[in-house]
Amino acid sequence: MADLIDFTQETLSVRLKRNPFIAEVHYFEAVGSTNTIAYQLALAGAREGEVVVADAQTKGKGRLDRVWQSPPGINLYTSMILRPRIEPATAPQITLMAGVAVAELFSGCCTGSVSVKWPNDVLLKGRKACGILTEMKASAGRVDFIILGMGLNININPEDFDPTLRAAATSLKIETGKVYDRLEMISTLFDLIEKWYRVFLRTGFPGLRETWLGYADILGKRIKVVYKDEFQTGIVTGIDDDGTIRMQGEDGAGHRVIAGDVHLLGR
Ligand code: BTN
């Protein structure tokens, strides 16, 4: 796979900075976590649109303290600094926005088999191919910055996954049999992030709700929401303006899902 590595500071800068939204590119062959580096850069004053890209991560972070497997040469690990003028409670909607952008990217390669799973996964044929981790710093009721971290499984083979992940994880290559140019993928990814971020800034989540729902296909479906040691099942009745899922529990009562893992159970 080594001959496919096309990430250098120069190739990434030249390619990504064709898009004026990308303010700066910080490339590393290996880091602990691109989110951590981006967070430190943002604390030091980095601008909106600065991105951190790594060929490999040694401590890739997932949601709920999980590890994001990040081997070199085959996938995308990147974090973007955003400075939207929004309230902290609105920040989780950035995760849903990024899910739509990644779903659109994947749909260009893998039509019909792409879905989003609330709140932060993008799946191919029901298996996870992308995870999104947003981290925020806020003060005085306003967001200072958001780190939008995205891990996309592009050219990884089944045997390269940790055995514990093999059944649930996949990549573009596994699903299509093709090898993808990572430079092309990351530049299209950020074009789509910019497009959907602008929609989000103009309209909030309502402007992307229909598109998100189109990929999620959960309206009217039975779901199980798992949070820590607890779970709840019910039928999805909608997704609110703030991106929380509305569901009717088995007891008939309405609930709002604000955290946890959502599993589709069917009708
Ligand atoms: C998840 O599904 O739990 C979220 C995974 C997020 C992984 C990406 S890889 C780039 C960025 N840096 C990290 O340490 N995590 C995110």
PDB file of C-alpha atoms and ligand atoms in Angstrom:
ATOM      1  CA  MET A   1       0.000   0.000   0.000  1.00  0.00           C
ATOM      2  CA  ALA A   2       3.044   2.264   0.495  1.00  0.00           C
ATOM      3  CA  ASP A   3       3.136   3.370  -3.159  1.00  0.00           C
ATOM      4  CA  LEU A   4      -0.346   4.861  -2.709  1.00  0.00           C
ATOM      5  CA  ILE A   5       0.747   7.277  -0.006  1.00  0.00           C
ATOM      6  CA  ASP A   6       0.432  10.650  -1.543  1.00  0.00           C
ATOM      7  CA  PHE A   7       0.189  12.760   1.579  1.00  0.00           C
ATOM      8  CA  THR A   8       2.939  15.287   2.159  1.00  0.00           C
ATOM      9  CA  GLN A   9       2.715  18.791   3.572  1.00  0.00           C
ATOM     10  CA  GLU A  10       3.089  20.095   0.038  1.00  0.00           C
ATOM     11  CA  THR A  11       0.618  17.875  -1.801  1.00  0.00           C
ATOM     12  CA  LEU A  12      -2.017  18.450   0.861  1.00  0.00           C
ATOM     13  CA  SER A  13      -1.471  22.210   1.070  1.00  0.00           C
ATOM     14  CA  VAL A  14      -1.567  22.683  -2.679  1.00  0.00           C
ATOM     15  CA  ARG A  15      -4.627  20.526  -3.082  1.00  0.00           C
ATOM     16  CA  LEU A  16      -6.689  21.643  -0.104  1.00  0.00           C
ATOM     17  CA  LYS A  17      -5.925  25.338  -0.396  1.00  0.00           C
ATOM     18  CA  ARG A  18      -7.605  25.426  -3.794  1.00  0.00           C
ATOM     19  CA  ASN A  19     -10.633  25.827  -1.548  1.00  0.00           C
ATOM     20  CA  PRO A  20     -10.482  29.307   0.054  1.00  0.00           C
ATOM     21  CA  PHE A  21     -12.363  27.934   3.081  1.00  0.00           C
ATOM     22  CA  ILE A  22      -9.194  25.999   4.037  1.00  0.00           C
ATOM     23  CA  ALA A  23      -7.087  28.544   5.914  1.00  0.00           C
ATOM     24  CA  GLU A  24      -4.064  26.344   6.669  1.00  0.00           C
ATOM     25  CA  VAL A  25      -3.010  22.717   6.494  1.00  0.00           C
ATOM     26  CA  HIS A  26      -0.966  21.074   9.261  1.00  0.00           C
ATOM     27  CA  TYR A  27       0.267  17.666   8.130  1.00  0.00           C
ATOM     28  CA  PHE A  28       1.885  15.012  10.310  1.00  0.00           C
ATOM     29  CA  GLU A  29       3.058  11.522   9.409  1.00  0.00           C
ATOM     30  CA  ALA A  30       1.981  10.332  12.839  1.00  0.00           C
ATOM     31  CA  VAL A  31       0.334  12.007  15.802  1.00  0.00           C
ATOM     32  CA  GLY A  32      -1.503  10.837  18.896  1.00  0.00           C
ATOM     33  CA  SER A  33      -4.771  12.398  17.769  1.00  0.00           C
ATOM     34  CA  THR A  34      -5.474  15.053  15.135  1.00  0.00           C
ATOM     35  CA  ASN A  35      -8.262  16.338  17.414  1.00  0.00           C
ATOM     36  CA  THR A  36      -5.790  16.970  20.227  1.00  0.00           C
ATOM     37  CA  ILE A  37      -3.369  18.819  17.911  1.00  0.00           C
ATOM     38  CA  ALA A  38      -6.211  20.887  16.439  1.00  0.00           C
ATOM     39  CA  TYR A  39      -7.478  21.719  19.931  1.00  0.00           C
ATOM     40  CA  GLN A  40      -4.028  22.986  20.947  1.00  0.00           C
ATOM     41  CA  LEU A  41      -3.735  25.026  17.750  1.00  0.00           C
ATOM     42  CA  ALA A  42      -7.174  26.544  18.336  1.00  0.00           C
ATOM     43  CA  LEU A  43      -6.236  27.437  21.930  1.00  0.00           C
ATOM     44  CA  ALA A  44      -3.197  29.215  20.500  1.00  0.00           C
ATOM     45  CA  GLY A  45      -5.444  31.249  18.183  1.00  0.00           C
ATOM     46  CA  ALA A  46      -5.630  29.202  14.960  1.00  0.00           C
ATOM     47  CA  ARG A  47      -8.329  30.376  12.564  1.00  0.00           C
ATOM     48  CA  GLU A  48     -11.521  28.774  11.373  1.00  0.00           C
ATOM     49  CA  GLY A  49     -10.710  26.543   8.422  1.00  0.00           C
ATOM     50  CA  GLU A  50      -7.288  25.386   9.642  1.00  0.00           C
ATOM     51  CA  VAL A  51      -7.050  21.621   9.301  1.00  0.00           C
ATOM     52  CA  VAL A  52      -4.860  18.952  10.808  1.00  0.00           C
ATOM     53  CA  VAL A  53      -4.231  15.831   8.748  1.00  0.00           C
ATOM     54  CA  ALA A  54      -2.261  12.773   9.831  1.00  0.00           C
ATOM     55  CA  ASP A  55      -1.211   9.723   7.890  1.00  0.00           C
ATOM     56  CA  ALA A  56      -1.479   7.692  11.117  1.00  0.00           C
ATOM     57  CA  GLN A  57      -2.640   8.201  14.692  1.00  0.00           C
ATOM     58  CA  THR A  58      -1.248   6.408  17.703  1.00  0.00           C
ATOM     59  CA  LYS A  59      -4.089   7.440  20.023  1.00  0.00           C
ATOM     60  CA  GLY A  60      -7.019   8.060  17.697  1.00  0.00           C
ATOM     61  CA  LYS A  61      -9.978   9.061  19.857  1.00  0.00           C
ATOM     62  CA  GLY A  62     -13.515   7.815  19.385  1.00  0.00           C
ATOM     63  CA  ARG A  63     -16.728   8.800  21.100  1.00  0.00           C
ATOM     64  CA  LEU A  64     -17.382   7.565  24.639  1.00  0.00           C
ATOM     65  CA  ASP A  65     -13.643   7.038  25.248  1.00  0.00           C
ATOM     66  CA  ARG A  66     -13.330   4.473  22.480  1.00  0.00           C
ATOM     67  CA  VAL A  67     -10.172   4.065  20.393  1.00  0.00           C
ATOM     68  CA  TRP A  68     -10.172   4.897  16.675  1.00  0.00           C
ATOM     69  CA  GLN A  69      -7.926   2.459  14.874  1.00  0.00           C
ATOM     70  CA  SER A  70      -5.655   4.581  12.657  1.00  0.00           C
ATOM     71  CA  PRO A  71      -3.062   2.635  10.638  1.00  0.00           C
ATOM     72  CA  PRO A  72      -0.865   4.524   8.115  1.00  0.00           C
ATOM     73  CA  GLY A  73      -1.212   4.821   4.354  1.00  0.00           C
ATOM     74  CA  ILE A  74      -4.809   3.803   3.837  1.00  0.00           C
ATOM     75  CA  ASN A  75      -7.429   6.014   5.508  1.00  0.00           C
ATOM     76  CA  LEU A  76      -8.233   9.631   6.361  1.00  0.00           C
ATOM     77  CA  TYR A  77      -7.754  11.131   9.836  1.00  0.00           C
ATOM     78  CA  THR A  78      -8.416  14.823   9.925  1.00  0.00           C
ATOM     79  CA  SER A  79      -9.669  17.581  12.220  1.00  0.00           C
ATOM     80  CA  MET A  80     -10.901  21.016  11.261  1.00  0.00           C
ATOM     81  CA  ILE A  81     -11.120  24.102  13.473  1.00  0.00           C
ATOM     82  CA  LEU A  82     -14.498  25.846  13.288  1.00  0.00           C
ATOM     83  CA  ARG A  83     -15.487  29.053  15.033  1.00  0.00           C
ATOM     84  CA  PRO A  84     -19.242  29.372  14.470  1.00  0.00           C
ATOM     85  CA  ARG A  85     -21.106  32.074  16.379  1.00  0.00           C
ATOM     86  CA  ILE A  86     -23.483  29.674  18.070  1.00  0.00           C
ATOM     87  CA  GLU A  87     -24.487  28.674  21.550  1.00  0.00           C
ATOM     88  CA  PRO A  88     -22.777  25.617  23.073  1.00  0.00           C
ATOM     89  CA  ALA A  89     -26.054  23.648  23.063  1.00  0.00           C
ATOM     90  CA  THR A  90     -26.110  23.918  19.257  1.00  0.00           C
ATOM     91  CA  ALA A  91     -22.651  22.404  18.792  1.00  0.00           C
ATOM     92  CA  PRO A  92     -23.759  18.715  18.525  1.00  0.00           C
ATOM     93  CA  GLN A  93     -25.575  19.632  15.309  1.00  0.00           C
ATOM     94  CA  ILE A  94     -22.142  20.100  13.697  1.00  0.00           C
ATOM     95  CA  THR A  95     -21.706  16.318  14.006  1.00  0.00           C
ATOM     96  CA  LEU A  96     -24.941  15.727  12.077  1.00  0.00           C
ATOM     97  CA  MET A  97     -23.876  18.304   9.471  1.00  0.00           C
ATOM     98  CA  ALA A  98     -20.561  16.486   8.944  1.00  0.00           C
ATOM     99  CA  GLY A  99     -22.404  13.163   8.683  1.00  0.00           C
ATOM    100  CA  VAL A 100     -24.392  14.536   5.741  1.00  0.00           C
ATOM    101  CA  ALA A 101     -21.187  15.751   4.041  1.00  0.00           C
ATOM    102  CA  VAL A 102     -19.451  12.383   4.467  1.00  0.00           C
ATOM    103  CA  ALA A 103     -22.574  10.514   3.329  1.00  0.00           C
ATOM    104  CA  GLU A 104     -22.609  12.626   0.167  1.00  0.00           C
ATOM    105  CA  LEU A 105     -18.903  11.921  -0.385  1.00  0.00           C
ATOM    106  CA  PHE A 106     -19.429   8.165   0.004  1.00  0.00           C
ATOM    107  CA  SER A 107     -22.530   8.242  -2.192  1.00  0.00           C
ATOM    108  CA  GLY A 108     -20.355   9.451  -5.059  1.00  0.00           C
ATOM    109  CA  CYS A 109     -18.422   6.142  -4.820  1.00  0.00           C
ATOM    110  CA  CYS A 110     -21.002   3.719  -3.480  1.00  0.00           C
ATOM    111  CA  THR A 111     -24.489   4.793  -4.542  1.00  0.00           C
ATOM    112  CA  GLY A 112     -27.398   3.418  -2.570  1.00  0.00           C
ATOM    113  CA  SER A 113     -25.456   1.744   0.207  1.00  0.00           C
ATOM    114  CA  VAL A 114     -24.713   4.777   2.378  1.00  0.00           C
ATOM    115  CA  SER A 115     -26.520   5.592   5.608  1.00  0.00           C
ATOM    116  CA  VAL A 116     -26.005   7.791   8.647  1.00  0.00           C
ATOM    117  CA  LYS A 117     -26.439   6.477  12.162  1.00  0.00           C
ATOM    118  CA  TRP A 118     -27.262   9.022  14.850  1.00  0.00           C
ATOM    119  CA  PRO A 119     -25.295  10.812  16.041  1.00  0.00           C
ATOM    120  CA  ASN A 120     -21.881  10.336  14.487  1.00  0.00           C
ATOM    121  CA  ASP A 121     -21.476   7.325  12.202  1.00  0.00           C
ATOM    122  CA  VAL A 122     -21.600   6.909   8.464  1.00  0.00           C
ATOM    123  CA  LEU A 123     -22.185   3.356   7.297  1.00  0.00           C
ATOM    124  CA  LEU A 124     -21.727   1.413   4.084  1.00  0.00           C
ATOM    125  CA  LYS A 125     -24.155  -1.488   3.726  1.00  0.00           C
ATOM    126  CA  GLY A 126     -24.848  -1.215   7.452  1.00  0.00           C
ATOM    127  CA  ARG A 127     -21.236  -1.324   8.593  1.00  0.00           C
ATOM    128  CA  LYS A 128     -19.285   1.613   9.954  1.00  0.00           C
ATOM    129  CA  ALA A 129     -16.929   3.382   7.538  1.00  0.00           C
ATOM    130  CA  CYS A 130     -16.664   6.780   9.224  1.00  0.00           C
ATOM    131  CA  GLY A 131     -16.736   8.155  12.743  1.00  0.00           C
ATOM    132  CA  ILE A 132     -17.054  11.813  13.673  1.00  0.00           C
ATOM    133  CA  LEU A 133     -15.871  13.304  16.947  1.00  0.00           C
ATOM    134  CA  THR A 134     -16.563  16.952  17.727  1.00  0.00           C
ATOM    135  CA  GLU A 135     -14.963  18.639  20.718  1.00  0.00           C
ATOM    136  CA  MET A 136     -15.750  22.138  21.866  1.00  0.00           C
ATOM    137  CA  LYS A 137     -14.422  24.978  23.970  1.00  0.00           C
ATOM    138  CA  ALA A 138     -16.981  27.486  25.150  1.00  0.00           C
ATOM    139  CA  SER A 139     -17.031  30.456  27.466  1.00  0.00           C
ATOM    140  CA  ALA A 140     -19.624  33.004  28.531  1.00  0.00           C
ATOM    141  CA  GLY A 141     -22.398  31.065  26.801  1.00  0.00           C
ATOM    142  CA  ARG A 142     -20.704  31.159  23.377  1.00  0.00           C
ATOM    143  CA  VAL A 143     -18.647  28.643  21.430  1.00  0.00           C
ATOM    144  CA  ASP A 144     -14.980  29.641  21.212  1.00  0.00           C
ATOM    145  CA  PHE A 145     -14.197  26.854  18.794  1.00  0.00           C
ATOM    146  CA  ILE A 146     -15.267  23.407  17.704  1.00  0.00           C
ATOM    147  CA  ILE A 147     -12.875  20.707  16.588  1.00  0.00           C
ATOM    148  CA  LEU A 148     -14.527  18.615  13.918  1.00  0.00           C
ATOM    149  CA  GLY A 149     -12.627  15.316  13.779  1.00  0.00           C
ATOM    150  CA  MET A 150     -13.352  12.745  11.111  1.00  0.00           C
ATOM    151  CA  GLY A 151     -11.957   9.275  10.531  1.00  0.00           C
ATOM    152  CA  LEU A 152     -12.846   7.725   7.169  1.00  0.00           C
ATOM    153  CA  ASN A 153     -12.033   4.142   6.244  1.00  0.00           C
ATOM    154  CA  ILE A 154     -10.963   4.425   2.645  1.00  0.00           C
ATOM    155  CA  ASN A 155      -8.562   1.690   1.459  1.00  0.00           C
ATOM    156  CA  ILE A 156      -8.271  -0.481   4.564  1.00  0.00           C
ATOM    157  CA  ASN A 157      -8.654  -4.245   3.989  1.00  0.00           C
ATOM    158  CA  PRO A 158     -10.706  -6.529   6.269  1.00  0.00           C
ATOM    159  CA  GLU A 159      -7.612  -8.219   7.709  1.00  0.00           C
ATOM    160  CA  ASP A 160      -6.172  -4.831   8.751  1.00  0.00           C
ATOM    161  CA  PHE A 161      -9.020  -4.206  11.189  1.00  0.00           C
ATOM    162  CA  ASP A 162      -8.630  -5.186  14.780  1.00  0.00           C
ATOM    163  CA  PRO A 163     -10.434  -8.577  15.044  1.00  0.00           C
ATOM    164  CA  THR A 164     -12.928  -7.074  17.501  1.00  0.00           C
ATOM    165  CA  LEU A 165     -14.024  -4.562  14.828  1.00  0.00           C
ATOM    166  CA  ARG A 166     -14.130  -6.794  11.750  1.00  0.00           C
ATOM    167  CA  ALA A 167     -17.822  -7.645  11.838  1.00  0.00           C
ATOM    168  CA  ALA A 168     -18.987  -4.068  12.345  1.00  0.00           C
ATOM    169  CA  ALA A 169     -16.490  -2.045  10.294  1.00  0.00           C
ATOM    170  CA  THR A 170     -15.887  -1.607   6.596  1.00  0.00           C
ATOM    171  CA  SER A 171     -14.227   0.690   4.056  1.00  0.00           C
ATOM    172  CA  LEU A 172     -14.885   2.091   0.607  1.00  0.00           C
ATOM    173  CA  LYS A 173     -12.393  -0.390  -0.824  1.00  0.00           C
ATOM    174  CA  ILE A 174     -14.027  -3.356   0.869  1.00  0.00           C
ATOM    175  CA  GLU A 175     -17.457  -2.375  -0.460  1.00  0.00           C
ATOM    176  CA  THR A 176     -16.478  -1.432  -4.021  1.00  0.00           C
ATOM    177  CA  GLY A 177     -13.262  -3.361  -4.708  1.00  0.00           C
ATOM    178  CA  LYS A 178     -11.588  -0.130  -5.813  1.00  0.00           C
ATOM    179  CA  VAL A 179      -8.623   1.779  -4.399  1.00  0.00           C
ATOM    180  CA  TYR A 180      -9.269   5.481  -3.821  1.00  0.00           C
ATOM    181  CA  ASP A 181      -6.934   8.466  -4.149  1.00  0.00           C
ATOM    182  CA  ARG A 182      -6.815   9.937  -0.648  1.00  0.00           C
ATOM    183  CA  LEU A 183      -5.920  13.418  -1.888  1.00  0.00           C
ATOM    184  CA  GLU A 184      -8.982  13.448  -4.098  1.00  0.00           C
ATOM    185  CA  MET A 185     -11.128  12.142  -1.249  1.00  0.00           C
ATOM    186  CA  ILE A 186      -9.959  14.636   1.359  1.00  0.00           C
ATOM    187  CA  SER A 187     -10.299  17.618  -0.947  1.00  0.00           C
ATOM    188  CA  THR A 188     -13.851  16.600  -1.932  1.00  0.00           C
ATOM    189  CA  LEU A 189     -14.598  15.938   1.741  1.00  0.00           C
ATOM    190  CA  PHE A 190     -13.721  19.508   2.688  1.00  0.00           C
ATOM    191  CA  ASP A 191     -15.616  20.939  -0.303  1.00  0.00           C
ATOM    192  CA  LEU A 192     -18.695  19.132   1.022  1.00  0.00           C
ATOM    193  CA  ILE A 193     -18.022  20.141   4.625  1.00  0.00           C
ATOM    194  CA  GLU A 194     -17.881  23.749   3.490  1.00  0.00           C
ATOM    195  CA  LYS A 195     -21.111  23.393   1.513  1.00  0.00           C
ATOM    196  CA  TRP A 196     -23.080  21.883   4.404  1.00  0.00           C
ATOM    197  CA  TYR A 197     -21.476  24.103   7.043  1.00  0.00           C
ATOM    198  CA  ARG A 198     -22.722  27.146   5.135  1.00  0.00           C
ATOM    199  CA  VAL A 199     -26.212  25.657   5.002  1.00  0.00           C
ATOM    200  CA  PHE A 200     -26.005  25.010   8.740  1.00  0.00           C
ATOM    201  CA  LEU A 201     -24.852  28.580   9.493  1.00  0.00           C
ATOM    202  CA  ARG A 202     -27.731  29.997   7.415  1.00  0.00           C
ATOM    203  CA  THR A 203     -30.529  27.761   8.606  1.00  0.00           C
ATOM    204  CA  GLY A 204     -29.373  25.610  11.513  1.00  0.00           C
ATOM    205  CA  PHE A 205     -30.161  21.907  11.509  1.00  0.00           C
ATOM    206  CA  PRO A 206     -33.615  22.364   9.848  1.00  0.00           C
ATOM    207  CA  GLY A 207     -31.877  23.180   6.525  1.00  0.00           C
ATOM    208  CA  LEU A 208     -30.208  19.790   6.452  1.00  0.00           C
ATOM    209  CA  ARG A 209     -32.829  17.732   8.271  1.00  0.00           C
ATOM    210  CA  GLU A 210     -34.469  16.286   5.129  1.00  0.00           C
ATOM    211  CA  THR A 211     -31.118  15.268   3.670  1.00  0.00           C
ATOM    212  CA  TRP A 212     -30.024  13.749   6.973  1.00  0.00           C
ATOM    213  CA  LEU A 213     -33.308  11.847   7.274  1.00  0.00           C
ATOM    214  CA  GLY A 214     -32.924  10.623   3.688  1.00  0.00           C
ATOM    215  CA  TYR A 215     -29.657   8.947   4.665  1.00  0.00           C
ATOM    216  CA  ALA A 216     -30.857   7.819   8.110  1.00  0.00           C
ATOM    217  CA  ASP A 217     -34.134   6.191   7.091  1.00  0.00           C
ATOM    218  CA  ILE A 218     -35.269   5.873  10.708  1.00  0.00           C
ATOM    219  CA  LEU A 219     -38.646   7.627  10.709  1.00  0.00           C
ATOM    220  CA  GLY A 220     -41.281   5.158  11.905  1.00  0.00           C
ATOM    221  CA  LYS A 221     -38.647   2.521  12.675  1.00  0.00           C
ATOM    222  CA  ARG A 222     -38.099   0.731  15.980  1.00  0.00           C
ATOM    223  CA  ILE A 223     -34.837   1.635  17.648  1.00  0.00           C
ATOM    224  CA  LYS A 224     -32.930   0.674  20.738  1.00  0.00           C
ATOM    225  CA  VAL A 225     -31.011   3.464  22.455  1.00  0.00           C
ATOM    226  CA  VAL A 226     -28.129   2.277  24.604  1.00  0.00           C
ATOM    227  CA  TYR A 227     -26.490   4.660  27.055  1.00  0.00           C
ATOM    228  CA  LYS A 228     -23.962   3.263  29.512  1.00  0.00           C
ATOM    229  CA  ASP A 229     -25.734   0.345  31.230  1.00  0.00           C
ATOM    230  CA  GLU A 230     -29.245   1.404  30.293  1.00  0.00           C
ATOM    231  CA  PHE A 231     -31.351   1.034  27.192  1.00  0.00           C
ATOM    232  CA  GLN A 232     -34.732   2.044  25.901  1.00  0.00           C
ATOM    233  CA  THR A 233     -36.684   0.933  22.830  1.00  0.00           C
ATOM    234  CA  GLY A 234     -39.314   2.793  20.862  1.00  0.00           C
ATOM    235  CA  ILE A 235     -40.507   4.097  17.493  1.00  0.00           C
ATOM    236  CA  VAL A 236     -38.838   7.152  15.952  1.00  0.00           C
ATOM    237  CA  THR A 237     -41.378   9.916  15.393  1.00  0.00           C
ATOM    238  CA  GLY A 238     -39.034  12.673  14.207  1.00  0.00           C
ATOM    239  CA  ILE A 239     -35.858  14.618  14.675  1.00  0.00           C
ATOM    240  CA  ASP A 240     -36.122  17.996  16.355  1.00  0.00           C
ATOM    241  CA  ASP A 241     -34.705  21.313  15.186  1.00  0.00           C
ATOM    242  CA  ASP A 242     -31.813  20.793  17.568  1.00  0.00           C
ATOM    243  CA  GLY A 243     -30.947  17.357  16.141  1.00  0.00           C
ATOM    244  CA  THR A 244     -32.311  15.267  19.013  1.00  0.00           C
ATOM    245  CA  ILE A 245     -34.351  12.198  18.100  1.00  0.00           C
ATOM    246  CA  ARG A 246     -37.987  12.037  19.142  1.00  0.00           C
ATOM    247  CA  MET A 247     -39.337   8.598  19.892  1.00  0.00           C
ATOM    248  CA  GLN A 248     -42.396   6.981  21.352  1.00  0.00           C
ATOM    249  CA  GLY A 249     -41.390   4.433  23.975  1.00  0.00           C
ATOM    250  CA  GLU A 250     -43.023   1.008  24.430  1.00  0.00           C
ATOM    251  CA  ASP A 251     -45.082   2.597  27.218  1.00  0.00           C
ATOM    252  CA  GLY A 252     -46.534   5.112  24.724  1.00  0.00           C
ATOM    253  CA  ALA A 253     -44.718   8.034  26.308  1.00  0.00           C
ATOM    254  CA  GLY A 254     -42.694  10.470  24.189  1.00  0.00           C
ATOM    255  CA  HIS A 255     -38.930  10.681  24.724  1.00  0.00           C
ATOM    256  CA  ARG A 256     -36.088  12.784  23.349  1.00  0.00           C
ATOM    257  CA  VAL A 257     -32.802  11.020  22.670  1.00  0.00           C
ATOM    258  CA  ILE A 258     -29.910  13.308  23.474  1.00  0.00           C
ATOM    259  CA  ALA A 259     -27.107  10.779  24.024  1.00  0.00           C
ATOM    260  CA  GLY A 260     -26.204   7.149  23.489  1.00  0.00           C
ATOM    261  CA  ASP A 261     -25.895   4.653  20.657  1.00  0.00           C
ATOM    262  CA  VAL A 262     -28.906   4.110  18.434  1.00  0.00           C
ATOM    263  CA  HIS A 263     -29.536   0.650  16.948  1.00  0.00           C
ATOM    264  CA  LEU A 264     -32.162   0.018  14.319  1.00  0.00           C
ATOM    265  CA  LEU A 265     -34.482  -2.868  15.212  1.00  0.00           C
ATOM    266  CA  GLY A 266     -36.825  -2.676  12.200  1.00  0.00           C
ATOM    267  CA  ARG A 267     -40.537  -1.875  12.240  1.00  0.00           C
TER     268      ARG A 267
HETATM  269  C1  BTN B   1     -16.340   7.583  16.765  1.00  0.00           C
HETATM  270  O1  BTN B   1     -16.911   6.956  15.885  1.00  0.00           O
HETATM  271  O2  BTN B   1     -16.407   7.206  17.945  1.00  0.00           O
HETATM  272  C2  BTN B   1     -15.592   8.838  16.421  1.00  0.00           C
HETATM  273  C3  BTN B   1     -14.277   8.526  15.755  1.00  0.00           C
HETATM  274  C4  BTN B   1     -13.536   9.776  15.326  1.00  0.00           C
HETATM  275  C5  BTN B   1     -12.187   9.472  14.776  1.00  0.00           C
HETATM  276  C6  BTN B   1     -11.510  10.683  14.215  1.00  0.00           C
HETATM  277  S1  BTN B   1     -10.001  10.277  13.365  1.00  0.00           S
HETATM  278  C7  BTN B   1      -9.602  11.964  13.265  1.00  0.00           C
HETATM  279  C8  BTN B   1      -9.984  12.593  14.581  1.00  0.00           C
HETATM  280  N1  BTN B   1      -8.915  12.439  15.556  1.00  0.00           N
HETATM  281  C9  BTN B   1      -9.249  11.633  16.549  1.00  0.00           C
HETATM  282  O3  BTN B   1      -8.517  11.317  17.508  1.00  0.00           O
HETATM  283  N2  BTN B   1     -10.523  11.222  16.393  1.00  0.00           N
HETATM  284  C10 BTN B   1     -11.126  11.763  15.200  1.00  0.00           C
END
